[in-house]
XYZ file of C-alpha atoms in Angstrom:
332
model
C 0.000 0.000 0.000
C 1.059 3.692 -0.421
C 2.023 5.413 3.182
C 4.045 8.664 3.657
C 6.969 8.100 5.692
C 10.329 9.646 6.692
C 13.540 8.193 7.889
C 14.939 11.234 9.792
C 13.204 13.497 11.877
C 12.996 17.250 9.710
C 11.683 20.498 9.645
C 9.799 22.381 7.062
C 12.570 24.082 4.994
C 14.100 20.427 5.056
C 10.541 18.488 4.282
C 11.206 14.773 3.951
C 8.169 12.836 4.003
C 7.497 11.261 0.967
C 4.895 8.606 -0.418
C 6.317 5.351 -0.367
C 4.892 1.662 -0.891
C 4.998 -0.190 2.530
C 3.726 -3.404 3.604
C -0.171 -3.247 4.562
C -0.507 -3.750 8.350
C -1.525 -7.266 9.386
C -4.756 -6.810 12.348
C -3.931 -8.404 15.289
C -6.750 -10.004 17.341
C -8.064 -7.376 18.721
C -7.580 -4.801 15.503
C -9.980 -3.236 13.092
C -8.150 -2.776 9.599
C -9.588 0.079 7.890
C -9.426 1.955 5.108
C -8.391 5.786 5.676
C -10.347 8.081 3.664
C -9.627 10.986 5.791
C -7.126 12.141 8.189
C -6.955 14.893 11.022
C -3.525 17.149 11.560
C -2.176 17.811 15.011
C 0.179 19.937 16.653
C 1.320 16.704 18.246
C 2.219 15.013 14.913
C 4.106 18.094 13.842
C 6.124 17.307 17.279
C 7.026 13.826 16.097
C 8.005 14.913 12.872
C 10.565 17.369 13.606
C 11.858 15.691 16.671
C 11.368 11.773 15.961
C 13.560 9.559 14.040
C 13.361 5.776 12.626
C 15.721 3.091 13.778
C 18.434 2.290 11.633
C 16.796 1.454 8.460
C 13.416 1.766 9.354
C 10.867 4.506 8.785
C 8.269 6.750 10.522
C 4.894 6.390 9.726
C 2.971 9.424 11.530
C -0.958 10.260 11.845
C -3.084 9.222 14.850
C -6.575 11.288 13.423
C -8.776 9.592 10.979
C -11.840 7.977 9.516
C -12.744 5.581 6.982
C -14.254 2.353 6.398
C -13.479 -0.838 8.217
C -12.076 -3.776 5.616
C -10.898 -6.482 8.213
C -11.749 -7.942 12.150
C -9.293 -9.270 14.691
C -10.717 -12.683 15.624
C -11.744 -11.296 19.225
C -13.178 -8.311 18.002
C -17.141 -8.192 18.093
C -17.771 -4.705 17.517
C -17.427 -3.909 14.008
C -17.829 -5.752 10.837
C -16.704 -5.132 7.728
C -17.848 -2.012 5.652
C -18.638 -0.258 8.891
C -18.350 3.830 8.610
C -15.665 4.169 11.594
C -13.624 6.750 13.134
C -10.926 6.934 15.909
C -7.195 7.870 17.096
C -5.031 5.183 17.028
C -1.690 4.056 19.063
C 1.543 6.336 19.229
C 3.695 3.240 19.284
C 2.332 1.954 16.210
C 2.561 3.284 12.606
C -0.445 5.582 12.073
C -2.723 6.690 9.472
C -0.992 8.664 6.828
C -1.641 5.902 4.622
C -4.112 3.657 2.727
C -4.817 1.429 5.904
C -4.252 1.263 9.497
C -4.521 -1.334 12.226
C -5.800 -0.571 14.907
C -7.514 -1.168 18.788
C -11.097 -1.669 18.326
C -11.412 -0.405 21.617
C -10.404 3.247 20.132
C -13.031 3.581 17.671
C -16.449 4.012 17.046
C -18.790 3.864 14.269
C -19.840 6.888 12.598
C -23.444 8.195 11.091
C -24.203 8.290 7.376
C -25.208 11.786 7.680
C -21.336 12.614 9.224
C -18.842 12.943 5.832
C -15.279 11.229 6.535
C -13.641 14.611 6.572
C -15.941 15.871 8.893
C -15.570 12.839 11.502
C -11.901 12.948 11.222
C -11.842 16.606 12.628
C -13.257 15.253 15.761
C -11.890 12.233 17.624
C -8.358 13.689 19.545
C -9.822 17.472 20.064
C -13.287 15.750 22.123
C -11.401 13.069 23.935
C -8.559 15.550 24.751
C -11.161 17.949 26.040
C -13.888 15.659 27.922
C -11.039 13.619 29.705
C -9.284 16.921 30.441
C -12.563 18.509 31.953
C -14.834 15.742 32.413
C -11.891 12.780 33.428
C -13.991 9.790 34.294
C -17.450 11.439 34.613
C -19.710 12.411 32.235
C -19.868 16.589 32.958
C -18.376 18.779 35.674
C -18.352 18.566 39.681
C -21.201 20.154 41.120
C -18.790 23.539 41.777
C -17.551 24.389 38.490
C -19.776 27.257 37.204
C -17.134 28.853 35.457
C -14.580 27.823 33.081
C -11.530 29.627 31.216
C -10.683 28.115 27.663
C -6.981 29.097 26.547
C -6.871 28.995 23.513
C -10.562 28.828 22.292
C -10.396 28.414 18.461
C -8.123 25.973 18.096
C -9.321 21.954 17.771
C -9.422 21.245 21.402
C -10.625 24.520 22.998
C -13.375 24.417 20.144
C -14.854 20.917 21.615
C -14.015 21.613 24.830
C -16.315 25.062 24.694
C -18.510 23.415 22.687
C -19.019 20.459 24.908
C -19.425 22.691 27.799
C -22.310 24.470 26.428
C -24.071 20.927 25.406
C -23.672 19.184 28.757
C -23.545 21.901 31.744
C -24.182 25.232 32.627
C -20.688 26.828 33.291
C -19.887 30.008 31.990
C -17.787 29.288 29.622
C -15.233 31.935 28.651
C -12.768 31.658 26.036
C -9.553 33.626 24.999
C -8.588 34.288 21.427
C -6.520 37.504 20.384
C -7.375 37.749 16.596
C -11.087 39.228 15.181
C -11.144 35.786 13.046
C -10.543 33.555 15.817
C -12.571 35.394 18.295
C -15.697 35.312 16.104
C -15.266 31.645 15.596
C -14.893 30.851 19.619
C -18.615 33.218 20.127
C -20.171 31.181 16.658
C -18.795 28.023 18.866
C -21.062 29.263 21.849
C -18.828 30.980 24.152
C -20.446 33.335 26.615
C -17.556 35.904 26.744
C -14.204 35.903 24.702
C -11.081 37.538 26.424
C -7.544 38.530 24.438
C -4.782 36.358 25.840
C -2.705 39.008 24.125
C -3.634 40.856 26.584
C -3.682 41.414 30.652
C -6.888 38.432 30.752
C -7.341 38.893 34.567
C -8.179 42.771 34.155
C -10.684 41.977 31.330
C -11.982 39.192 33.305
C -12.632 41.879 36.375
C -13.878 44.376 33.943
C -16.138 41.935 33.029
C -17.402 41.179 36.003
C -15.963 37.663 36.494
C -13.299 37.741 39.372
C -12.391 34.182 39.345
C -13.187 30.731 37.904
C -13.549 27.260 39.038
C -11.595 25.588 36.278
C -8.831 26.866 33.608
C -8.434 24.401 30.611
C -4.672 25.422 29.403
C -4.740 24.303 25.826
C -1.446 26.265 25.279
C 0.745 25.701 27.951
C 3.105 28.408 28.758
C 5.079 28.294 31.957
C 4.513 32.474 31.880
C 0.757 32.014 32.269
C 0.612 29.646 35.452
C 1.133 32.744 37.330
C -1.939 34.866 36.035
C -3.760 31.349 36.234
C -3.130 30.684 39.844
C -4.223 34.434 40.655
C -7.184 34.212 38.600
C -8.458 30.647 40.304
C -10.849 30.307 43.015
C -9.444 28.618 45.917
C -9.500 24.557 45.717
C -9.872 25.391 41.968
C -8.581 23.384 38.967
C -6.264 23.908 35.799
C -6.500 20.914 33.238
C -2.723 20.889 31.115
C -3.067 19.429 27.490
C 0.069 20.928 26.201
C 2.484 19.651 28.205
C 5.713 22.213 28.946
C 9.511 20.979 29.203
C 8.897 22.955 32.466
C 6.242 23.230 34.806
C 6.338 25.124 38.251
C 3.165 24.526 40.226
C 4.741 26.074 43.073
C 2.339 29.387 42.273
C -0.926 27.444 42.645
C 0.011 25.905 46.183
C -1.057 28.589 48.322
C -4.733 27.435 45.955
C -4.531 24.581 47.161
C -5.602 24.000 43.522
C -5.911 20.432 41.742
C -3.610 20.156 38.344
C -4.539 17.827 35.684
C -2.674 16.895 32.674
C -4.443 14.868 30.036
C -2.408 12.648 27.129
C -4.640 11.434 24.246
C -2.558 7.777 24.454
C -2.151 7.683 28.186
C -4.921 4.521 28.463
C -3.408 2.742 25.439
C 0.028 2.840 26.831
C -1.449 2.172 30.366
C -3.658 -0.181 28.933
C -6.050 1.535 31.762
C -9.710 1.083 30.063
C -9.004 2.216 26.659
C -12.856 1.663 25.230
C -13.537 4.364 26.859
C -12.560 6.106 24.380
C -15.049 4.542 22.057
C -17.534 5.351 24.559
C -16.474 8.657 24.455
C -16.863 8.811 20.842
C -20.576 7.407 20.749
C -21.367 10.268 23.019
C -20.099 12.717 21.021
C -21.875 11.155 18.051
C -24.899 11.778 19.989
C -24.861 15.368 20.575
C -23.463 15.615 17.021
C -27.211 13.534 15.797
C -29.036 15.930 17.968
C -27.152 18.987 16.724
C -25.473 19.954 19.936
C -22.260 19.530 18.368
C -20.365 20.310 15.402
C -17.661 19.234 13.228
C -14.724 21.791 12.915
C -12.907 21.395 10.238
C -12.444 24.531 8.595
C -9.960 23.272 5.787
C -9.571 20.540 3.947
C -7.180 19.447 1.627
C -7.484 16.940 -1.371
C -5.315 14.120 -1.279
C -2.947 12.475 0.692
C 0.411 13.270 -0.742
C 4.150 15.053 0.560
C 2.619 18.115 -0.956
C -0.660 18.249 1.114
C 0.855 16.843 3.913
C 3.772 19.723 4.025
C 0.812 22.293 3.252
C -1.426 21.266 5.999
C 1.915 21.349 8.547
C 2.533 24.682 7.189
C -0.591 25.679 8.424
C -0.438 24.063 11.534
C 2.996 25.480 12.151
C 1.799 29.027 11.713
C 0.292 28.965 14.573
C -3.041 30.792 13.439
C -5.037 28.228 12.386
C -8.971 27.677 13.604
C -10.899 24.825 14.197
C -9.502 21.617 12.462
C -7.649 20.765 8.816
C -8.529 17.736 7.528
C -6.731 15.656 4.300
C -9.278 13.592 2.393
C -7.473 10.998 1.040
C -10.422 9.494 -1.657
C-alpha cells in the first residue's frame, strides 16, 4: 500500500516525508483494519516529525486522526464488521494513518453516522477526547462547583470541543480567549459566553467583566509564563487541566490554591492499557450530541489528497500557529 513516511526526523525548509509503498498492516486479534479516507492534523504530529527519528533502516509512519471504512476484524473483536463507517485515534507506538490502511484497537473507535462525511468525523476524535477527559476525566460533565470555566486557547481543535461540549452538557460560563477578530468570532459562533484577548492582561478583562475568578482553567497552550496569572485568577481549591504539556512546569504558584492540576495525554490509556474503550464510549457520546445537533464538526480546511505536498501544506498551516478549528486531508 502507499504510506508517507520519513527516515529522519525534519523540519519544514528540510521536508522529507514522501509517499512510499509499505507493507499493509496485518490486524492483530483485537484490531480493526480500515481503510483511511480521511485524516486529522495535530500539533502533536508536527512534534514527532521534527523531533522523531526511525531506527536504523526503518521509517516513521505518523498520523493518529482519521476515519474511513473498516475492511478487516481481529478474531476477538465483536464490535465492528466489515464495511462499517468508523472513526478513531489510534496508538503512538504503532505506525499511524498517513496511509491507505491502518490497524488498529477496536477499543479506540467508534462507528460513525451516514449523515457525518469522513472529513468531517476525522476533525473530531483527539480534540473531544482531549477535552472531555481533560474537563470531564472519568465522569460524564463537571463537579457540582464548576460554574465557570476559562478556555486558553478557544479556536483551536481542542478549545473548540471543549467550549462546545461545555455548552451541550452543563451550565458553566464558559469563557474563552482568542486575540485575533477571526478567531474570536469563531470561539462566540462556537457558543462561548464571553471571549477575552490572551494578548492581553486576561485577569483585568476578566474583572472588567465582572468575572473575578473561575472554578476551572483548561490550558490548551501551555506556557510556563501564564501559570502565574492562572493561579491568581483561580478560586481557591480550583482546577487547571494541562493538554500541552511544557519541558517545564512550576506549580509552586498554585500551592497557596490549594488548587488540583490535571494533565491529560490522548494515548495515556493505550500505553497504560487503563480502560481504553472508553474512548469509544467517548466517541458514541459525542456522536450523539453531534445527531441531535449539539455539536459540530470543525474542520475549517480541507485538503485533497494524501500526498508530501498536502501533507507539508497542511503542517505549514499548523505550524503558523493561526489556524482555527480543524484541517482535515481527504485521502479518496
Amino acid at each position: 500500500m502507499k504510506a508517507l513516511v520519513y527516515e529522519k526526523a525534519h523540519t519544514l525548509d528540510a521536508w522529507s516525508t514522501e509517499l512510499r509503498d509499505v507493507a499493509e498492516p496485518t490486524p492483530g486479534e483485537s484490531d480493526v483494519l480500515v481503510e483511511v479516507l480521511a485524516v486529522g492534523i495535530n500539533p502533536g504530529e508536527t512534534f514527532f516529525r521534527k523531533t522523531r527519528s526511525a531506527e536504523a533502516g526503518g521509517r516513521v509512519l505518523l498520523g493518529w486522526e482519521f476515519a474511513g471504512e473498516v475492511v478487516a476484524v481481529g478474531r476477538a473483536v465483536s464490535r465492528f464488521e466489515v464495511g462499517d463507517r468508523v472513526f478513531g485515534t489510534g496508538d503512538v507506538r504503532r505506525d499511524g494513518a498517513w496511509a491507505q490502511r491502518v490497524a488498529v484497537d477496536h477499543r479506540v473507535v467508534a462507528k460513525i453516522p451516514d449523515a457525518l462525511s469522513f472529513a468531517a468525523a476525522a476533525s473530531l476524535p483527539i480534540g473531544a477526547i482531549t477535552a472531555w477527559e481533560a474537563m470531564f476525566r472519568d465522569a460524564d460533565t463537571l463537579p457540582v462547583d464548576i460554574n465557570r470555566v476559562l478556555v486558553i486557547g478557544g479556536a483551536g481543535a481542542v478549545g473548540t470541543l471543549a467550549v462546545q461540549l461545555l455548552k451541550a452538557k452543563t451550565d458553566a460560563l464558559v469563557i474563552a480567549t482568542a486575540s485575533r477578530p477571526e478567531s474570536r468570532a469563531w470561539c462566540e459562533n462556537m457558543g462561548a459566553d464571553l471571549v477575552v484577548d490572551h494578548a492581553a492582561d486576561v485577569v483585568a478583562q476578566l474583572k472588567t467583566a465582572g468575572v473575578p475568578s473561575v472554578d476551572m482553567v483548561l490550558s490548551t497552550a501551555n506556557s510556563p509564563a501564564n501559570l502565574p496569572w492562572i493561579a491568581g485568577l483561580l478560586r481557591p481549591f480550583g482546577h487547571i487541566a494541562v493538554v500541552d504539556g511544557a519541558p517545564t512546569l512550576d506549580a509552586s504558584v498554585l500551592v497557596p490554591k490549594a488548587a488540583s492540576l490535571h494533565t491529560e495525554m490522548i494515548f495515556s490509556r493505550l500505553l497504560n492499557d487503563c480502560a481504553p474503550e472508553k474512548h469509544a464510549a467517548i466517541l458514541d457520546k459525542v456522536l450523539a450530541l453531534f445527531v441531535e445537533g449539539r455539536l459540530r464538526p470543525i474542520a475549517t480546511k480541507q485538503l485533497e489528497g494524501l500526498t508530501a505536498e498536502t501533507m507539508r501544506a497542511a503542517h505549514e498551516l499548523v505550524e503558523s500557529r493561526s489556524t482555527i478549528g480543524k484541517i482535515v486531508i481527504s485521502t479518496s
